[in-house]
mmCIF file of N, CA and C in Angstrom:
data_model
loop_
_atom_site.group_PDB
_atom_site.id
_atom_site.type_symbol
_atom_site.label_atom_id
_atom_site.label_comp_id
_atom_site.label_asym_id
_atom_site.label_seq_id
_atom_site.Cartn_x
_atom_site.Cartn_y
_atom_site.Cartn_z
ATOM 1 N N UNK A 1 -44.128 188.565 21.831
ATOM 2 C CA UNK A 1 -43.204 187.264 20.942
ATOM 3 C C UNK A 1 -43.368 186.025 20.748
ATOM 4 N N UNK A 2 -42.743 185.459 19.756
ATOM 5 C CA UNK A 2 -42.627 183.949 19.115
ATOM 6 C C UNK A 2 -41.329 183.485 20.854
ATOM 7 N N UNK A 3 -42.244 182.086 21.178
ATOM 8 C CA UNK A 3 -40.962 181.267 22.066
ATOM 9 C C UNK A 3 -41.206 181.400 23.353
ATOM 10 N N UNK A 4 -41.799 182.937 23.895
ATOM 11 C CA UNK A 4 -41.998 183.313 25.356
ATOM 12 C C UNK A 4 -43.247 182.737 25.949
ATOM 13 N N UNK A 5 -43.345 182.515 26.650
ATOM 14 C CA UNK A 5 -44.520 182.008 27.435
ATOM 15 C C UNK A 5 -44.898 183.337 28.215
ATOM 16 N N UNK A 6 -46.681 183.331 28.288
ATOM 17 C CA UNK A 6 -46.717 184.635 28.560
ATOM 18 C C UNK A 6 -47.542 183.905 30.103
ATOM 19 N N UNK A 7 -47.751 184.604 31.571
ATOM 20 C CA UNK A 7 -48.333 184.141 32.582
ATOM 21 C C UNK A 7 -49.503 184.959 32.932
ATOM 22 N N UNK A 8 -50.355 183.634 33.086
ATOM 23 C CA UNK A 8 -51.268 184.194 33.776
ATOM 24 C C UNK A 8 -51.335 186.056 34.856
ATOM 25 N N UNK A 9 -51.693 186.582 35.331
ATOM 26 C CA UNK A 9 -51.855 187.400 36.407
ATOM 27 C C UNK A 9 -53.233 187.541 37.580
ATOM 28 N N UNK A 10 -52.932 187.451 38.106
ATOM 29 C CA UNK A 10 -53.621 187.606 39.646
ATOM 30 C C UNK A 10 -53.706 189.197 40.075
ATOM 31 N N UNK A 11 -54.841 189.554 39.938
ATOM 32 C CA UNK A 11 -54.783 190.935 40.646
ATOM 33 C C UNK A 11 -56.104 191.183 41.854
ATOM 34 N N UNK A 12 -55.220 192.383 42.224
ATOM 35 C CA UNK A 12 -55.919 192.712 43.489
ATOM 36 C C UNK A 12 -56.520 194.432 43.843
ATOM 37 N N UNK A 13 -57.757 194.316 43.593
ATOM 38 C CA UNK A 13 -58.544 195.935 44.493
ATOM 39 C C UNK A 13 -58.125 196.147 45.654
ATOM 40 N N UNK A 14 -57.007 196.399 46.488
ATOM 41 C CA UNK A 14 -57.464 195.949 47.954
ATOM 42 C C UNK A 14 -58.919 197.516 48.862
ATOM 43 N N UNK A 15 -58.583 198.211 47.997
ATOM 44 C CA UNK A 15 -59.601 199.083 48.032
ATOM 45 C C UNK A 15 -61.288 198.931 48.182
ATOM 46 N N UNK A 16 -61.571 197.834 47.126
ATOM 47 C CA UNK A 16 -62.844 197.511 46.795
ATOM 48 C C UNK A 16 -63.389 195.815 47.043
ATOM 49 N N UNK A 17 -61.865 195.724 47.844
ATOM 50 C CA UNK A 17 -61.135 194.190 48.181
ATOM 51 C C UNK A 17 -61.997 192.795 47.291
ATOM 52 N N UNK A 18 -61.074 193.325 45.834
ATOM 53 C CA UNK A 18 -62.201 191.954 44.115
ATOM 54 C C UNK A 18 -60.397 191.633 44.164
ATOM 55 N N UNK A 19 -60.760 190.744 43.860
ATOM 56 C CA UNK A 19 -59.646 189.549 43.319
ATOM 57 C C UNK A 19 -60.353 188.860 41.561
ATOM 58 N N UNK A 20 -59.075 188.754 40.785
ATOM 59 C CA UNK A 20 -59.089 188.144 39.001
ATOM 60 C C UNK A 20 -58.247 187.973 38.459
ATOM 61 N N UNK A 21 -58.576 187.072 37.893
ATOM 62 C CA UNK A 21 -57.342 186.320 36.972
ATOM 63 C C UNK A 21 -57.326 187.023 35.578
ATOM 64 N N UNK A 22 -56.348 187.372 35.201
ATOM 65 C CA UNK A 22 -56.512 187.298 34.081
ATOM 66 C C UNK A 22 -55.292 187.654 32.393
ATOM 67 N N UNK A 23 -55.613 186.919 31.727
ATOM 68 C CA UNK A 23 -54.450 186.573 30.568
ATOM 69 C C UNK A 23 -54.450 187.444 29.576
ATOM 70 N N UNK A 24 -53.415 188.982 29.666
ATOM 71 C CA UNK A 24 -53.069 190.540 28.572
ATOM 72 C C UNK A 24 -54.623 190.772 28.844
ATOM 73 N N UNK A 25 -55.425 190.798 28.008
ATOM 74 C CA UNK A 25 -56.953 191.228 28.425
ATOM 75 C C UNK A 25 -57.981 190.692 28.509
ATOM 76 N N UNK A 26 -58.182 189.557 28.660
ATOM 77 C CA UNK A 26 -58.777 188.327 28.532
ATOM 78 C C UNK A 26 -58.528 188.152 30.412
ATOM 79 N N UNK A 27 -60.139 188.325 30.928
ATOM 80 C CA UNK A 27 -60.671 188.195 31.819
ATOM 81 C C UNK A 27 -60.865 186.627 32.135
ATOM 82 N N UNK A 28 -59.825 185.553 33.227
ATOM 83 C CA UNK A 28 -60.018 184.561 32.985
ATOM 84 C C UNK A 28 -60.811 183.488 34.408
ATOM 85 N N UNK A 29 -60.556 184.389 35.197
ATOM 86 C CA UNK A 29 -61.455 183.766 36.625
ATOM 87 C C UNK A 29 -62.066 185.354 37.208
ATOM 88 N N UNK A 30 -62.785 185.564 37.769
ATOM 89 C CA UNK A 30 -63.742 186.503 38.767
ATOM 90 C C UNK A 30 -63.479 185.755 40.290
ATOM 91 N N UNK A 31 -62.394 186.031 40.771
ATOM 92 C CA UNK A 31 -62.426 185.281 42.377
ATOM 93 C C UNK A 31 -63.875 185.795 42.983
ATOM 94 N N UNK A 32 -64.316 186.623 43.066
ATOM 95 C CA UNK A 32 -64.869 187.567 43.362
ATOM 96 C C UNK A 32 -64.841 188.599 45.090
ATOM 97 N N UNK A 33 -65.206 188.119 46.136
ATOM 98 C CA UNK A 33 -64.206 189.296 47.031
ATOM 99 C C UNK A 33 -63.807 188.332 47.557
ATOM 100 N N UNK A 34 -62.217 189.360 48.320
ATOM 101 C CA UNK A 34 -61.567 188.855 49.192
ATOM 102 C C UNK A 34 -61.694 190.260 50.290
ATOM 103 N N UNK A 35 -60.364 189.209 51.350
ATOM 104 C CA UNK A 35 -60.107 190.847 52.493
ATOM 105 C C UNK A 35 -58.829 190.348 52.398
ATOM 106 N N UNK A 36 -58.046 191.921 52.609
ATOM 107 C CA UNK A 36 -56.711 192.209 52.299
ATOM 108 C C UNK A 36 -56.216 192.357 54.432
ATOM 109 N N UNK A 37 -55.241 192.607 54.663
ATOM 110 C CA UNK A 37 -55.106 192.304 55.626
ATOM 111 C C UNK A 37 -55.616 193.597 56.947
ATOM 112 N N UNK A 38 -55.826 192.867 57.939
ATOM 113 C CA UNK A 38 -56.569 193.903 58.552
ATOM 114 C C UNK A 38 -54.959 194.801 59.419
ATOM 115 N N UNK A 39 -55.516 196.267 60.099
ATOM 116 C CA UNK A 39 -54.722 196.981 60.477
ATOM 117 C C UNK A 39 -53.460 196.389 61.779
ATOM 118 N N UNK A 40 -52.423 196.629 60.700
ATOM 119 C CA UNK A 40 -51.099 195.715 61.339
ATOM 120 C C UNK A 40 -50.837 194.614 60.703
ATOM 121 N N UNK A 41 -51.324 194.406 59.964
ATOM 122 C CA UNK A 41 -51.772 193.132 58.538
ATOM 123 C C UNK A 41 -51.578 193.225 57.552
ATOM 124 N N UNK A 42 -51.701 194.698 57.073
ATOM 125 C CA UNK A 42 -51.127 195.290 56.337
ATOM 126 C C UNK A 42 -50.807 194.431 54.447
ATOM 127 N N UNK A 43 -51.709 193.638 53.932
ATOM 128 C CA UNK A 43 -50.792 193.503 51.950
ATOM 129 C C UNK A 43 -49.711 193.838 51.651
ATOM 130 N N UNK A 44 -48.692 194.396 51.228
ATOM 131 C CA UNK A 44 -48.574 194.399 50.837
ATOM 132 C C UNK A 44 -47.924 194.580 49.497
ATOM 133 N N UNK A 45 -48.165 195.955 48.544
ATOM 134 C CA UNK A 45 -48.506 196.595 47.290
ATOM 135 C C UNK A 45 -47.544 196.721 46.361
ATOM 136 N N UNK A 46 -47.940 196.283 45.294
ATOM 137 C CA UNK A 46 -46.907 196.429 44.638
ATOM 138 C C UNK A 46 -47.063 195.379 42.995
ATOM 139 N N UNK A 47 -45.801 194.817 42.292
ATOM 140 C CA UNK A 47 -46.323 193.728 41.108
ATOM 141 C C UNK A 47 -45.193 192.626 42.326
ATOM 142 N N UNK A 48 -46.129 191.796 42.359
ATOM 143 C CA UNK A 48 -45.344 190.516 42.793
ATOM 144 C C UNK A 48 -45.197 189.021 42.268
ATOM 145 N N UNK A 49 -44.413 187.947 42.232
ATOM 146 C CA UNK A 49 -44.019 186.884 40.929
ATOM 147 C C UNK A 49 -44.436 185.846 43.076
ATOM 148 N N UNK A 50 -45.160 184.728 42.081
ATOM 149 C CA UNK A 50 -45.498 183.936 42.805
ATOM 150 C C UNK A 50 -44.259 183.007 43.285
ATOM 151 N N UNK A 51 -44.171 182.652 44.019
ATOM 152 C CA UNK A 51 -42.815 181.205 44.916
ATOM 153 C C UNK A 51 -43.209 180.373 44.932
ATOM 154 N N UNK A 52 -44.027 179.811 45.767
ATOM 155 C CA UNK A 52 -43.874 178.989 45.914
ATOM 156 C C UNK A 52 -46.254 178.861 46.431
ATOM 157 N N UNK A 53 -45.995 176.995 45.512
ATOM 158 C CA UNK A 53 -47.491 176.960 45.794
ATOM 159 C C UNK A 53 -47.824 175.694 46.768
ATOM 160 N N UNK A 54 -48.890 175.885 47.689
ATOM 161 C CA UNK A 54 -49.254 174.731 48.380
ATOM 162 C C UNK A 54 -50.924 174.043 48.668
ATOM 163 N N UNK A 55 -50.967 173.090 47.854
ATOM 164 C CA UNK A 55 -52.830 173.060 48.076
ATOM 165 C C UNK A 55 -53.076 172.580 49.694
ATOM 166 N N UNK A 56 -52.840 171.833 50.247
ATOM 167 C CA UNK A 56 -52.720 172.301 52.002
ATOM 168 C C UNK A 56 -52.251 172.223 53.119
ATOM 169 N N UNK A 57 -51.678 173.605 53.457
ATOM 170 C CA UNK A 57 -50.874 174.742 53.684
ATOM 171 C C UNK A 57 -51.646 174.670 55.152
ATOM 172 N N UNK A 58 -50.464 174.549 56.329
ATOM 173 C CA UNK A 58 -50.962 175.046 57.467
ATOM 174 C C UNK A 58 -50.494 175.883 57.726
ATOM 175 N N UNK A 59 -50.699 177.514 58.230
ATOM 176 C CA UNK A 59 -49.966 178.414 59.095
ATOM 177 C C UNK A 59 -49.045 178.146 60.077
ATOM 178 N N UNK A 60 -48.040 178.342 59.678
ATOM 179 C CA UNK A 60 -46.737 177.868 60.894
ATOM 180 C C UNK A 60 -46.738 179.195 62.306
ATOM 181 N N UNK A 61 -47.471 179.962 61.845
ATOM 182 C CA UNK A 61 -48.071 181.071 62.278
ATOM 183 C C UNK A 61 -49.211 180.748 63.896
ATOM 184 N N UNK A 62 -50.287 181.047 62.967
ATOM 185 C CA UNK A 62 -51.262 180.793 62.869
ATOM 186 C C UNK A 62 -51.991 179.473 63.374
ATOM 187 N N UNK A 63 -51.261 178.266 62.637
ATOM 188 C CA UNK A 63 -51.938 176.929 62.679
ATOM 189 C C UNK A 63 -52.899 176.583 62.374
ATOM 190 N N UNK A 64 -54.033 177.501 61.065
ATOM 191 C CA UNK A 64 -54.610 176.931 60.805
ATOM 192 C C UNK A 64 -54.425 177.065 59.233
ATOM 193 N N UNK A 65 -55.500 176.358 58.498
ATOM 194 C CA UNK A 65 -55.540 175.704 57.141
ATOM 195 C C UNK A 65 -55.677 177.051 56.274
ATOM 196 N N UNK A 66 -54.109 177.368 55.428
ATOM 197 C CA UNK A 66 -54.244 177.644 53.750
ATOM 198 C C UNK A 66 -54.653 177.263 52.879
ATOM 199 N N UNK A 67 -56.404 176.856 52.451
ATOM 200 C CA UNK A 67 -56.015 175.724 51.703
ATOM 201 C C UNK A 67 -55.269 176.512 49.658
ATOM 202 N N UNK A 68 -54.606 175.536 49.201
ATOM 203 C CA UNK A 68 -54.377 176.590 47.434
ATOM 204 C C UNK A 68 -53.514 177.439 47.976
ATOM 205 N N UNK A 69 -52.471 177.422 48.841
ATOM 206 C CA UNK A 69 -51.633 178.736 48.949
ATOM 207 C C UNK A 69 -50.784 179.100 47.903
ATOM 208 N N UNK A 70 -50.907 180.530 47.187
ATOM 209 C CA UNK A 70 -49.890 180.726 46.462
ATOM 210 C C UNK A 70 -49.003 181.765 47.390
ATOM 211 N N UNK A 71 -47.824 181.673 47.371
ATOM 212 C CA UNK A 71 -46.974 182.252 48.094
ATOM 213 C C UNK A 71 -46.422 183.295 47.150
ATOM 214 N N UNK A 72 -47.008 184.902 47.765
ATOM 215 C CA UNK A 72 -46.050 185.935 46.347
ATOM 216 C C UNK A 72 -45.335 186.854 47.396
ATOM 217 N N UNK A 73 -44.746 186.835 49.146
ATOM 218 C CA UNK A 73 -43.747 188.514 49.146
ATOM 219 C C UNK A 73 -43.471 187.441 50.315
ATOM 220 N N UNK A 74 -42.880 187.574 50.687
ATOM 221 C CA UNK A 74 -41.975 186.670 52.479
ATOM 222 C C UNK A 74 -42.738 186.440 53.014
ATOM 223 N N UNK A 75 -43.869 185.689 52.665
ATOM 224 C CA UNK A 75 -44.686 185.228 53.507
ATOM 225 C C UNK A 75 -46.564 185.677 53.155
ATOM 226 N N UNK A 76 -47.004 186.400 53.128
ATOM 227 C CA UNK A 76 -48.187 186.296 52.262
ATOM 228 C C UNK A 76 -48.560 186.211 51.005
ATOM 229 N N UNK A 77 -50.111 185.674 50.946
ATOM 230 C CA UNK A 77 -50.403 184.709 49.797
ATOM 231 C C UNK A 77 -51.767 184.633 49.791
ATOM 232 N N UNK A 78 -51.859 184.369 48.502
ATOM 233 C CA UNK A 78 -53.000 184.839 47.820
ATOM 234 C C UNK A 78 -53.857 182.415 48.905
ATOM 235 N N UNK A 79 -54.948 182.497 49.334
ATOM 236 C CA UNK A 79 -55.909 181.362 49.659
ATOM 237 C C UNK A 79 -57.313 181.537 49.664
ATOM 238 N N UNK A 80 -57.514 179.861 49.708
ATOM 239 C CA UNK A 80 -59.081 180.485 50.087
ATOM 240 C C UNK A 80 -58.955 179.422 51.396
ATOM 241 N N UNK A 81 -60.010 180.225 52.055
ATOM 242 C CA UNK A 81 -60.954 179.493 53.509
ATOM 243 C C UNK A 81 -61.973 178.750 53.967
ATOM 244 N N UNK A 82 -62.205 178.144 53.994
ATOM 245 C CA UNK A 82 -62.940 177.411 54.456
ATOM 246 C C UNK A 82 -64.415 178.113 55.620
ATOM 247 N N UNK A 83 -64.264 179.086 56.048
ATOM 248 C CA UNK A 83 -64.999 180.061 56.254
ATOM 249 C C UNK A 83 -65.352 181.313 56.078
ATOM 250 N N UNK A 84 -66.332 182.636 56.507
ATOM 251 C CA UNK A 84 -66.018 183.820 55.939
ATOM 252 C C UNK A 84 -64.559 184.737 56.860
ATOM 253 N N UNK A 85 -64.211 185.510 55.469
ATOM 254 C CA UNK A 85 -63.051 186.424 55.426
ATOM 255 C C UNK A 85 -63.212 187.582 57.093
ATOM 256 N N UNK A 86 -64.242 187.696 56.512
ATOM 257 C CA UNK A 86 -65.226 188.765 57.003
ATOM 258 C C UNK A 86 -65.008 188.311 59.129
ATOM 259 N N UNK A 87 -65.534 187.326 59.137
ATOM 260 C CA UNK A 87 -65.393 186.835 60.027
ATOM 261 C C UNK A 87 -64.638 187.017 61.493
ATOM 262 N N UNK A 88 -64.121 187.305 62.828
ATOM 263 C CA UNK A 88 -63.102 187.263 63.657
ATOM 264 C C UNK A 88 -62.521 186.284 63.333
ATOM 265 N N UNK A 89 -60.963 185.962 63.025
ATOM 266 C CA UNK A 89 -59.616 187.070 63.080
ATOM 267 C C UNK A 89 -60.201 187.706 61.291
ATOM 268 N N UNK A 90 -60.264 186.931 60.852
ATOM 269 C CA UNK A 90 -60.054 187.943 59.743
ATOM 270 C C UNK A 90 -58.620 187.232 58.716
ATOM 271 N N UNK A 91 -58.785 188.634 57.585
ATOM 272 C CA UNK A 91 -56.864 188.657 56.984
ATOM 273 C C UNK A 91 -55.972 188.529 58.374
ATOM 274 N N UNK A 92 -55.001 188.326 57.713
ATOM 275 C CA UNK A 92 -53.313 188.712 58.495
ATOM 276 C C UNK A 92 -52.058 188.836 57.248
ATOM 277 N N UNK A 93 -53.007 189.875 56.130
ATOM 278 C CA UNK A 93 -51.659 190.714 55.718
ATOM 279 C C UNK A 93 -52.268 189.709 54.145
ATOM 280 N N UNK A 94 -53.092 189.025 53.396
ATOM 281 C CA UNK A 94 -53.166 188.568 52.262
ATOM 282 C C UNK A 94 -54.896 188.724 51.701
#
């Protein structure tokens, strides 16, 4: 509709552990492999809206860097990592 803006959508396939960003039907970024929360720290599902961004975030719980954090659900966030997400301890929920 005229006058409305449409935001890009970040998508995550938790089964295949893939993520991407799309705008309408157009693929904007294929981020590739990602890790969702391990047992006991599962990523909550559903349509969410990013409510806070922090480029240099440090986890207040685990005291580790979470660069380029995009918080979307009660403390869960998309973020970059400086090490392999497949190495222990892995992901804690997003």
